[in-house]
Coordinates of C-alpha atoms and ligand atoms in Angstrom, one line a residue:
M1 CA 37.3 39.9 12.7
V2 CA 38.2 42.8 10.5
D3 CA 40.3 42.2 7.4
Q4 CA 43.6 44.0 7.6
V5 CA 43.1 45.2 4.1
V6 CA 40.4 47.7 5.1
E7 CA 42.9 49.4 7.4
R8 CA 44.9 50.5 4.4
R9 CA 43.0 53.7 3.9
P10 CA 43.5 55.2 0.5
E11 CA 44.9 58.7 0.2
G12 CA 42.4 61.3 1.4
G13 CA 40.3 58.6 3.2
W14 CA 36.6 58.0 2.9
D15 CA 34.5 59.5 5.8
G16 CA 32.4 56.8 7.3
F17 CA 33.1 54.4 4.5
D18 CA 35.9 52.6 6.4
G19 CA 33.5 51.6 9.1
W20 CA 31.0 50.4 6.6
L21 CA 33.7 48.3 4.8
A22 CA 35.0 46.9 8.1
A23 CA 31.4 45.7 8.9
Q24 CA 31.2 44.0 5.4
S25 CA 34.6 42.4 6.1
A26 CA 33.3 41.0 9.4
L27 CA 30.3 39.7 7.6
L28 CA 32.2 38.0 4.7
G29 CA 35.3 36.8 6.5
P30 CA 39.0 37.0 5.6
G31 CA 40.1 37.7 2.0
R32 CA 36.6 38.6 0.8
V33 CA 36.9 42.4 0.9
R34 CA 39.7 43.9 -1.2
L35 CA 40.7 47.5 -1.8
P36 CA 41.4 47.9 -5.5
D37 CA 45.1 48.4 -5.2
E38 CA 46.0 46.6 -8.4
P39 CA 44.9 47.8 -11.8
R40 CA 42.1 45.6 -12.9
G41 CA 42.7 46.1 -16.6
N42 CA 40.0 45.5 -19.2
I43 CA 40.5 44.0 -22.6
G44 CA 38.3 46.9 -24.1
M45 CA 40.9 49.3 -22.9
F46 CA 38.2 51.5 -21.5
A47 CA 39.4 54.1 -18.9
S48 CA 39.5 52.2 -15.6
R49 CA 36.7 53.4 -13.2
R50 CA 37.5 54.3 -9.6
V51 CA 36.2 51.4 -7.6
R52 CA 36.1 51.9 -3.8
A53 CA 36.3 48.2 -2.8
V54 CA 35.6 44.8 -4.2
L55 CA 33.3 42.4 -2.2
R56 CA 33.1 38.7 -2.9
P57 CA 30.1 37.2 -1.0
T58 CA 29.5 33.4 -1.0
G59 CA 25.8 33.3 -0.1
V60 CA 22.5 34.9 -0.8
D61 CA 22.0 36.0 2.8
Q62 CA 25.3 37.9 2.6
V63 CA 24.2 39.6 -0.5
Q64 CA 21.0 40.7 1.2
Q65 CA 22.9 42.0 4.2
I66 CA 25.4 43.9 2.0
V67 CA 22.6 45.5 0.1
V68 CA 20.7 46.6 3.2
A69 CA 23.9 48.0 4.7
A70 CA 24.6 49.9 1.5
T71 CA 21.1 51.4 1.4
R72 CA 21.2 52.4 5.0
A73 CA 24.7 53.9 5.0
D74 CA 25.0 57.7 5.2
P75 CA 25.7 58.5 2.4
P76 CA 24.4 55.3 0.7
V77 CA 27.1 53.1 -0.9
P78 CA 26.6 52.4 -4.7
L79 CA 27.0 48.7 -5.5
Y80 CA 27.9 47.3 -8.9
P81 CA 27.1 43.5 -9.2
V82 CA 28.7 41.3 -11.8
S83 CA 28.6 37.5 -12.3
T84 CA 31.9 36.3 -13.7
G85 CA 32.7 39.9 -15.0
R86 CA 33.9 38.8 -18.4
N87 CA 31.8 41.2 -20.4
W88 CA 34.6 41.5 -22.9
G89 CA 34.4 44.2 -25.5
L90 CA 31.8 46.1 -23.5
G91 CA 33.7 46.9 -20.3
S92 CA 34.5 43.6 -18.7
R93 CA 34.0 44.1 -14.9
E94 CA 34.3 47.9 -14.9
P95 CA 31.3 49.7 -13.5
V96 CA 29.7 52.4 -15.7
G97 CA 30.8 55.3 -13.4
D98 CA 33.3 56.1 -10.6
G99 CA 32.8 55.5 -6.9
A100 CA 30.9 52.1 -6.8
V101 CA 31.8 49.0 -4.7
L102 CA 32.2 46.1 -7.0
L103 CA 30.0 43.1 -5.9
E104 CA 31.6 40.0 -7.5
L105 CA 29.1 37.1 -7.4
A106 CA 31.4 34.5 -9.0
D107 CA 31.6 32.6 -5.7
L108 CA 27.8 32.1 -5.6
D109 CA 28.4 29.1 -7.9
R110 CA 25.9 26.4 -7.1
I111 CA 23.9 24.5 -9.6
R112 CA 20.9 24.3 -7.2
H113 CA 18.6 22.2 -9.2
L114 CA 18.8 20.1 -12.4
D115 CA 15.8 18.5 -14.0
P116 CA 16.7 17.2 -17.5
S117 CA 13.2 15.8 -17.8
A118 CA 11.4 19.2 -17.4
G119 CA 14.4 21.0 -19.1
V120 CA 15.1 23.3 -16.2
A121 CA 18.3 24.2 -14.3
V122 CA 18.5 26.6 -11.4
I123 CA 22.0 28.2 -11.3
E124 CA 23.8 30.9 -9.4
P125 CA 25.8 33.8 -11.0
G126 CA 29.2 32.1 -10.9
V127 CA 28.1 29.0 -12.8
T128 CA 30.0 29.0 -16.0
Q129 CA 29.0 27.6 -19.4
A130 CA 31.7 24.9 -18.9
R131 CA 30.2 23.7 -15.5
L132 CA 26.6 23.5 -16.6
A133 CA 27.5 21.9 -19.9
A134 CA 29.6 19.3 -18.1
R135 CA 26.7 18.5 -15.7
L136 CA 24.4 18.0 -18.7
D137 CA 26.8 15.6 -20.5
G138 CA 25.0 12.3 -21.1
T139 CA 21.5 13.8 -20.5
P140 CA 18.9 14.4 -23.2
R141 CA 19.3 18.2 -22.6
M142 CA 21.9 20.8 -23.5
L143 CA 22.7 24.4 -22.9
N144 CA 22.3 27.2 -25.5
L145 CA 26.0 28.1 -25.6
T146 CA 27.6 31.4 -26.7
S147 CA 30.8 31.7 -28.8
S148 CA 32.6 33.3 -25.9
S149 CA 34.9 31.4 -23.5
A150 CA 33.5 28.4 -21.6
H151 CA 34.5 30.2 -18.5
T152 CA 31.9 33.0 -18.9
S153 CA 28.7 32.9 -16.9
V154 CA 25.3 31.8 -18.0
L155 CA 23.4 34.2 -15.8
G156 CA 25.4 37.5 -16.4
N157 CA 25.3 37.0 -20.2
A158 CA 21.6 36.3 -20.1
L159 CA 21.0 39.4 -18.0
D160 CA 22.7 41.5 -20.7
R161 CA 20.7 39.8 -23.4
G162 CA 23.7 38.0 -24.9
V163 CA 23.3 35.8 -27.9
G164 CA 23.8 32.0 -28.0
V165 CA 24.2 29.8 -31.0
R166 CA 20.5 28.7 -30.6
R167 CA 18.8 31.9 -29.7
Q168 CA 19.2 35.1 -27.6
R169 CA 20.1 34.1 -24.1
C170 CA 17.3 36.1 -22.4
D171 CA 14.9 33.7 -24.1
D172 CA 16.5 30.9 -22.0
L173 CA 15.5 32.6 -18.8
L174 CA 12.5 31.1 -17.0
G175 CA 12.8 32.7 -13.6
L176 CA 15.0 35.1 -11.6
E177 CA 15.8 35.3 -7.9
V178 CA 16.2 39.0 -7.0
V179 CA 17.5 40.9 -4.0
L180 CA 15.9 44.3 -4.0
A181 CA 17.5 47.4 -2.5
D182 CA 15.7 46.9 0.8
G183 CA 17.2 43.5 1.1
S184 CA 14.0 41.5 0.3
L185 CA 14.4 38.4 -1.7
M186 CA 11.8 37.3 -4.3
R187 CA 11.5 34.8 -7.1
L188 CA 9.9 36.0 -10.4
G189 CA 8.9 34.1 -13.5
S190 CA 8.6 30.4 -13.3
W191 CA 10.4 28.6 -10.4
P192 CA 10.5 25.0 -9.1
D193 CA 8.0 24.6 -6.3
S194 CA 8.9 23.4 -2.8
R195 CA 8.9 19.8 -4.0
G196 CA 11.2 20.6 -6.9
R197 CA 8.5 20.4 -9.6
A198 CA 9.4 22.7 -12.4
V199 CA 7.6 23.7 -15.6
A200 CA 9.5 25.3 -18.5
Y201 CA 7.1 28.3 -18.8
R202 CA 8.5 31.8 -18.2
H203 CA 5.4 33.9 -17.7
E204 CA 3.8 34.8 -14.5
L205 CA 0.0 35.2 -14.3
G206 CA -0.7 38.9 -15.0
P207 CA 1.9 41.5 -15.9
A208 CA 5.3 40.0 -16.2
L209 CA 7.8 41.4 -13.7
M210 CA 10.9 39.2 -14.5
P211 CA 11.9 41.2 -17.7
L212 CA 12.3 44.3 -15.6
F213 CA 15.5 42.8 -14.2
A214 CA 17.4 42.2 -17.4
Q215 CA 19.6 45.1 -18.6
S216 CA 18.6 46.7 -15.4
G217 CA 19.8 48.3 -12.1
L218 CA 16.6 47.4 -10.2
G219 CA 17.9 44.4 -8.3
V220 CA 20.8 42.1 -7.7
I221 CA 20.2 38.6 -9.2
T222 CA 21.3 35.7 -7.0
A223 CA 20.0 32.8 -9.2
A224 CA 18.1 32.0 -12.4
A225 CA 16.0 29.2 -13.6
V226 CA 17.2 28.4 -17.1
H227 CA 15.6 26.5 -19.9
L228 CA 17.6 23.6 -21.2
L229 CA 17.1 22.6 -24.8
P230 CA 16.5 19.0 -26.1
R231 CA 19.6 17.5 -27.6
P232 CA 19.1 17.0 -31.4
E233 CA 19.4 13.4 -32.7
T234 CA 21.2 14.6 -35.9
L235 CA 23.4 17.6 -36.6
R236 CA 24.9 18.9 -39.8
V237 CA 26.6 22.1 -40.9
I238 CA 26.4 23.6 -44.4
R239 CA 29.0 26.2 -45.3
L240 CA 28.2 28.7 -48.1
A241 CA 30.9 31.0 -49.5
F242 CA 29.9 34.1 -51.5
P243 CA 31.8 37.0 -53.1
R244 CA 31.4 40.0 -50.8
G245 CA 30.4 42.1 -53.8
R246 CA 27.2 39.9 -53.8
L247 CA 26.5 40.4 -50.1
R248 CA 23.1 41.9 -50.8
E249 CA 21.8 39.0 -52.9
A250 CA 23.4 36.3 -50.8
M251 CA 21.7 37.6 -47.6
D252 CA 18.3 37.9 -49.3
E253 CA 18.7 34.3 -50.4
L254 CA 19.9 33.1 -46.9
R255 CA 16.9 34.8 -45.4
T256 CA 14.5 32.6 -47.3
Y257 CA 16.3 29.5 -45.9
H258 CA 15.7 30.9 -42.4
A259 CA 12.1 31.8 -43.2
Q260 CA 11.3 28.4 -44.7
R261 CA 12.9 26.6 -41.7
L262 CA 15.7 25.0 -43.6
V263 CA 18.1 26.1 -40.9
T264 CA 18.0 25.8 -37.1
G265 CA 19.4 27.9 -34.3
V266 CA 21.2 31.2 -35.2
P267 CA 23.0 31.0 -38.6
K268 CA 26.3 32.9 -38.5
V269 CA 27.8 34.8 -41.4
Y270 CA 31.4 35.9 -41.2
L271 CA 32.0 38.8 -43.6
D272 CA 35.8 39.1 -43.3
T273 CA 37.3 35.6 -42.9
T274 CA 38.8 35.3 -46.4
P275 CA 39.8 38.2 -48.7
G276 CA 36.9 39.2 -50.9
H277 CA 34.6 36.6 -49.6
G278 CA 32.0 36.0 -46.9
E279 CA 31.0 32.7 -45.4
A280 CA 27.7 31.5 -43.9
F281 CA 27.6 28.6 -41.4
C282 CA 24.1 27.1 -41.4
C283 CA 23.2 24.3 -38.9
L284 CA 20.4 21.8 -39.4
D285 CA 19.4 19.5 -36.7
G286 CA 16.7 17.2 -35.4
D287 CA 15.2 14.0 -36.7
A288 CA 17.6 12.3 -39.2
D289 CA 15.1 12.1 -42.1
L290 CA 14.1 15.7 -41.5
V291 CA 17.7 16.9 -41.6
T292 CA 18.4 14.9 -44.7
A293 CA 15.5 16.5 -46.5
S294 CA 16.3 20.0 -45.3
Q295 CA 19.9 19.6 -46.3
A296 CA 19.0 18.5 -49.8
A297 CA 16.5 21.3 -50.2
L298 CA 19.0 23.9 -48.9
C299 CA 21.8 22.7 -51.2
R300 CA 19.5 22.6 -54.2
R301 CA 18.4 26.2 -53.6
A302 CA 21.9 27.4 -52.9
L303 CA 23.3 25.9 -56.1
A304 CA 20.3 27.0 -58.2
S305 CA 20.8 30.6 -56.9
G306 CA 24.2 30.9 -58.6
L307 CA 25.3 33.1 -55.7
F308 CA 27.7 30.9 -53.9
T309 CA 31.2 30.1 -54.9
W310 CA 31.0 26.8 -53.0
V311 CA 28.5 24.9 -50.9
K312 CA 30.0 22.4 -48.5
Q313 CA 27.9 19.8 -46.5
V314 CA 29.7 18.7 -43.4
D315 CA 29.0 15.5 -41.5
P316 CA 30.4 15.4 -38.0
A317 CA 31.9 12.0 -38.9
D318 CA 34.1 13.6 -41.6
V319 CA 37.7 13.3 -40.5
D320 CA 39.1 16.2 -42.5
V321 CA 36.7 18.9 -41.3
D322 CA 38.5 22.0 -40.1
R323 CA 38.6 23.5 -36.6
A324 CA 36.0 26.1 -37.3
V325 CA 33.4 23.5 -38.3
T326 CA 34.1 21.1 -35.5
T327 CA 33.9 24.0 -33.0
T328 CA 30.6 25.1 -34.5
L329 CA 29.2 21.5 -34.4
A330 CA 30.3 21.1 -30.8
R331 CA 28.8 24.4 -29.7
H332 CA 25.5 23.5 -31.4
S333 CA 25.5 20.2 -29.5
G334 CA 26.1 21.9 -26.2
D335 CA 29.9 21.2 -25.9
P336 CA 31.9 24.4 -25.2
S337 CA 35.3 22.8 -24.8
L338 CA 36.7 23.1 -28.3
G339 CA 36.6 26.9 -28.6
E340 CA 39.0 27.4 -25.7
D341 CA 42.2 26.8 -27.6
A342 CA 41.3 29.2 -30.3
F343 CA 40.3 31.7 -27.7
E344 CA 43.6 31.4 -25.9
A345 CA 45.5 31.6 -29.2
S346 CA 43.8 34.8 -30.3
F347 CA 44.2 36.6 -26.9
G348 CA 47.6 35.0 -26.0
T349 CA 46.3 34.1 -22.5
P350 CA 43.7 32.0 -20.8
A351 CA 40.2 33.5 -20.1
D352 CA 40.9 34.2 -16.4
R353 CA 43.8 36.5 -17.3
V354 CA 42.5 38.2 -20.5
D355 CA 41.7 41.4 -18.8
R356 CA 45.0 41.8 -17.0
D357 CA 47.5 40.2 -19.5
G358 CA 45.7 40.2 -22.9
E359 CA 48.1 41.2 -25.6
H360 CA 45.4 43.0 -27.7
G361 CA 42.5 45.2 -27.1
F362 CA 39.0 44.0 -28.0
L363 CA 35.9 46.1 -28.6
M364 CA 32.4 45.3 -29.7
F365 CA 29.5 47.3 -31.2
L366 CA 26.2 45.4 -31.4
P367 CA 23.5 47.0 -33.4
L368 CA 20.4 45.2 -34.7
V369 CA 19.8 45.5 -38.5
P370 CA 16.9 44.1 -40.5
F371 CA 17.6 40.8 -42.2
D372 CA 17.5 42.5 -45.6
G373 CA 20.2 42.4 -48.2
A374 CA 20.2 46.1 -48.9
A375 CA 20.2 47.1 -45.2
L376 CA 23.0 44.7 -44.4
D377 CA 25.0 45.9 -47.4
H378 CA 24.6 49.5 -46.2
A379 CA 25.5 48.6 -42.6
Y380 CA 28.7 46.9 -43.9
A381 CA 29.5 50.0 -45.9
L382 CA 29.1 52.2 -42.8
V383 CA 31.7 50.0 -41.0
R384 CA 34.1 50.2 -43.9
Q385 CA 33.7 54.0 -43.9
V386 CA 34.5 54.2 -40.2
Q387 CA 37.5 52.0 -40.8
A388 CA 38.7 54.4 -43.5
D389 CA 38.1 57.5 -41.4
T390 CA 40.0 56.2 -38.4
G391 CA 42.6 53.8 -39.8
T392 CA 41.3 51.0 -37.6
I393 CA 40.2 47.5 -38.6
W394 CA 36.7 46.2 -37.7
R395 CA 35.3 42.8 -38.6
V396 CA 31.7 41.8 -38.9
T397 CA 29.9 38.6 -37.9
L398 CA 26.2 38.4 -38.5
N399 CA 24.0 36.4 -36.1
A400 CA 20.7 35.8 -37.8
L401 CA 18.3 35.9 -34.8
S402 CA 15.2 35.4 -36.9
P403 CA 14.3 35.7 -40.6
D404 CA 13.7 39.4 -39.8
L405 CA 16.5 40.4 -37.5
V406 CA 20.3 40.3 -37.5
D407 CA 22.7 40.9 -34.6
F408 CA 25.3 42.8 -36.6
V409 CA 28.4 42.0 -34.4
T410 CA 31.0 44.6 -35.2
W411 CA 34.3 44.0 -33.4
A412 CA 37.9 45.1 -33.4
S413 CA 41.0 43.4 -32.1
F414 CA 43.8 46.0 -31.8
P415 CA 47.3 46.6 -30.4
R416 CA 47.4 48.7 -27.2
E417 CA 48.8 51.8 -29.0
H418 CA 45.7 51.8 -31.3
A419 CA 43.3 52.0 -28.4
P420 CA 42.5 55.7 -28.8
A421 CA 41.7 55.3 -32.5
A422 CA 39.6 52.2 -31.8
H423 CA 37.6 54.1 -29.2
R424 CA 37.1 57.0 -31.6
A425 CA 35.9 54.5 -34.2
L426 CA 33.4 53.0 -31.7
G427 CA 32.0 56.5 -31.1
L428 CA 31.6 57.0 -34.8
L429 CA 29.9 53.6 -35.2
H430 CA 27.4 54.7 -32.6
E431 CA 26.7 57.9 -34.4
R432 CA 26.5 56.5 -38.0
F433 CA 24.3 53.6 -37.1
A434 CA 22.0 55.9 -35.1
E435 CA 21.7 58.2 -38.1
A436 CA 20.7 55.1 -40.2
G437 CA 18.1 54.2 -37.6
W438 CA 19.7 51.0 -36.3
R439 CA 20.1 50.9 -32.5
P440 CA 22.4 48.6 -30.5
Y441 CA 20.6 46.1 -28.3
R442 CA 23.5 46.1 -25.8
L443 CA 25.8 48.9 -24.7
D444 CA 29.4 49.3 -23.6
I445 CA 30.2 51.2 -20.4
D446 CA 31.2 54.4 -22.3
H447 CA 27.9 54.6 -24.2
M448 CA 25.4 53.5 -21.4
H449 CA 24.4 57.2 -21.1
L450 CA 22.8 57.0 -24.5
T451 CA 20.1 54.5 -23.3
G452 CA 17.5 57.2 -23.0
A453 CA 18.3 58.9 -26.3
L454 CA 18.3 55.6 -28.1
N455 CA 15.0 54.5 -26.7
G456 CA 13.7 57.9 -27.9
C457 CA 10.6 58.1 -25.6
T458 CA 10.7 60.6 -22.8
R459 CA 7.6 59.1 -21.1
R460 CA 9.3 55.7 -21.0
E461 CA 12.3 57.3 -19.3
Q462 CA 10.0 59.0 -16.7
L463 CA 8.4 55.6 -16.0
M464 CA 11.8 54.0 -15.5
D465 CA 12.8 56.8 -13.1
R466 CA 9.6 56.2 -11.1
L467 CA 10.3 52.5 -10.9
K468 CA 13.9 53.2 -9.9
D469 CA 12.7 55.6 -7.2
L470 CA 10.2 53.0 -6.0
L471 CA 12.5 49.9 -5.9
D472 CA 15.9 51.6 -5.2
P473 CA 15.2 55.0 -3.7
A474 CA 18.8 55.6 -2.7
H475 CA 19.9 54.7 -6.3
I476 CA 22.6 52.3 -5.0
L477 CA 22.2 49.4 -7.5
S478 CA 24.3 49.3 -10.7
P479 CA 24.4 53.1 -11.1
G480 CA 24.4 54.2 -14.7
R481 CA 23.5 50.7 -16.1
Y482 CA 20.9 51.3 -18.9
E483 CA 19.5 54.2 -16.9
S484 CA 17.7 57.2 -18.1
A485 CA 19.6 60.4 -18.6
A486 CA 18.1 61.8 -15.4
G487 CA 19.0 58.6 -13.6
N488 CA 22.6 58.9 -14.8
L489 CA 22.8 62.5 -13.6
A490 CA 21.2 61.6 -10.3
T491 CA 23.9 58.9 -9.7
G492 CA 26.7 61.0 -11.0
C493 CA 27.7 58.5 -13.7
Y494 CA 27.3 60.7 -16.7
E495 CA 30.6 62.6 -16.5
S496 CA 32.8 59.5 -16.3
A497 CA 30.6 57.5 -18.8
A498 CA 31.3 60.0 -21.5
R499 CA 35.1 60.1 -20.9
N500 CA 36.3 58.0 -23.7
S501 CA 34.0 59.3 -26.4
I502 CA 31.9 62.4 -26.6
T503 CA 29.1 61.1 -28.7
D504 CA 25.9 63.0 -29.3
I505 CA 23.3 60.7 -30.7
T506 CA 20.0 61.6 -32.3
P507 CA 18.3 58.4 -33.4
A508 CA 16.5 58.6 -36.8
G509 CA 12.8 58.3 -36.7
Ligands
FAD601 C1 35.9 36.0 -28.6 C2 34.7 36.5 -27.9 C3 33.5 35.9 -28.3 C4 32.3 36.3 -27.7 N1 31.1 35.7 -28.1 C5 29.9 36.1 -27.5 C6 28.7 35.5 -27.9 O1 28.7 34.6 -28.8 N2 27.6 35.9 -27.3 C7 27.6 36.9 -26.4 O2 26.5 37.3 -25.9 N3 28.7 37.5 -26.0 C8 29.9 37.1 -26.5 N4 31.1 37.7 -26.1 C9 31.0 38.8 -25.1 C10 31.2 38.3 -23.6 O3 32.4 37.6 -23.4 C11 30.1 37.5 -23.1 O4 28.9 38.2 -23.3 C12 30.2 37.1 -21.6 O5 29.3 36.0 -21.3 C13 29.8 38.2 -20.6 O6 30.5 38.1 -19.4 P1 29.9 37.4 -18.1 O7 29.2 36.1 -18.5 O8 31.1 37.2 -17.2 O9 28.9 38.4 -17.6 P2 29.1 39.6 -16.5 O10 30.2 40.4 -17.0 O11 29.2 39.1 -15.2 O12 27.7 40.3 -16.7 C14 27.4 41.2 -17.7 C15 26.7 42.5 -17.0 O13 25.4 42.1 -16.5 C16 25.2 42.7 -15.2 N5 25.1 41.6 -14.2 C17 25.8 40.4 -14.2 N6 25.5 39.6 -13.2 C18 24.5 40.3 -12.5 C19 23.8 40.0 -11.3 N7 23.9 38.8 -10.7 N8 22.9 40.9 -10.8 C20 22.8 42.1 -11.5 N9 23.4 42.4 -12.6 C21 24.3 41.6 -13.1 C22 26.4 43.5 -14.9 O14 26.1 44.9 -15.2 C23 27.5 43.0 -15.8 O15 28.4 44.0 -16.2 C24 32.3 37.3 -26.7 C25 33.5 37.9 -26.3 C26 34.7 37.5 -27.0 C27 36.0 38.1 -26.6

């Protein structure tokens, strides 16, 4: 039974493609193949890519059959898989280049396995933070949540190496189920055995293959084994405010708290919440006595430093704590529900309509900067300079991933008419941070073509090309996604990838 929708041939038609699409429609059933007749919209206000069709499979076997059909088609059909497609600020569900079929995996949404004792869940791409967190409610385990909407995926975020409040999400991945371009299905990393026994250890014996499939176009991921964290017995937040003029010293001081394990998870520092001030949110959790001792030590050091204008200790039982703190406490204890109101308020629409109806644009630039006061001060000055040069407003949130490394989240929320200036600013941020020697760890769709230059090693790129040729010889999977420059040219993504910003990057060093 062929969906009527595929009979609505777009202007000019697609030779052979209609038949291919009709076959996918017969495979997937009614309503699961769409022609992209409505503008998708994306909150980043990136130029919309030309998508040939949107497929929404419901099962792994269907994904395998689609991939085989795409590989064997003449010419082969490029596929761009997404999970929930809410990669806001980096392109949402837009592919990198034109001409791909979007493979939306949000309806593969089973929690296949949950073992709170071993700390392992097996989830499919459509499982959201909200769903997994709800299933863990009342168990001794919790999910490492991000600060994004509860309706974003666990798997897609981890595959792009997103950042949770506890650690980087890729560190939660224990195993991946992968469909290769020839349709074969395999499980990599650590996976529950046929009797459901699981061990929270991610490494295979011998060279590890699983990491090849994060930030990668080598396979379609149909499930992941995810590590669940133990729920802490006690949780506290300490807020530290500092004059922004003392950013350098305050960050050097904060670093010592991280290095001496007086904080847990990923401390966050908001540099632009109050005029002239920055504010750090430090969480402490675990055994009650341990938390009490760490809290006392941290406050003693903070007061003795003379750097902070105030130091507030927050107990979850306090009735007058503000929304930011209760949301932080909730996220750290695995509850994503509280952030949703703030999310809707700032975007003027619920998560599922943000890309279509969002009132403002939203962009992110995500470089890694050493956890060093002077470096962070300089990085912040670069952002301020780009603001001044473009007349746009960018804010900075620091995620302290370790005592040595900061995820320097630089983001802008802007009215639609400021989109060209915001994109110009994004290009400048890429250039200026590259000159300073600080690379992003995640890229938006307009800057994916910089992957090779940013990695700065031609032999690495050649190895990547060989792996791509081996695993996906027709180059159909996720064209342009973190590919080498040659790979981008081979799949024709380069031209459209560079359309919003013409950025020429020469990384320092
Ligand atoms: C207010 C706000 C706060 C945010 N906070 C955070 C935060 O704290 N941490 C953070 O990391 N991000 C954050 N984000 C960014 C973003 O919303 C999240 O990263 C979100 O989880 C990504 O969308 P997704 O889960 O739907 O992933 P997707 O968009 O589905 O996936 C991301 C990319 O991974 C690839 N991919 C996904 N699934 C597959 C698959 N099955 N097979 C092969 N490739 C695949 C695709 O190329 C896709 O484009 C924030 C955004 C906003 C607006």
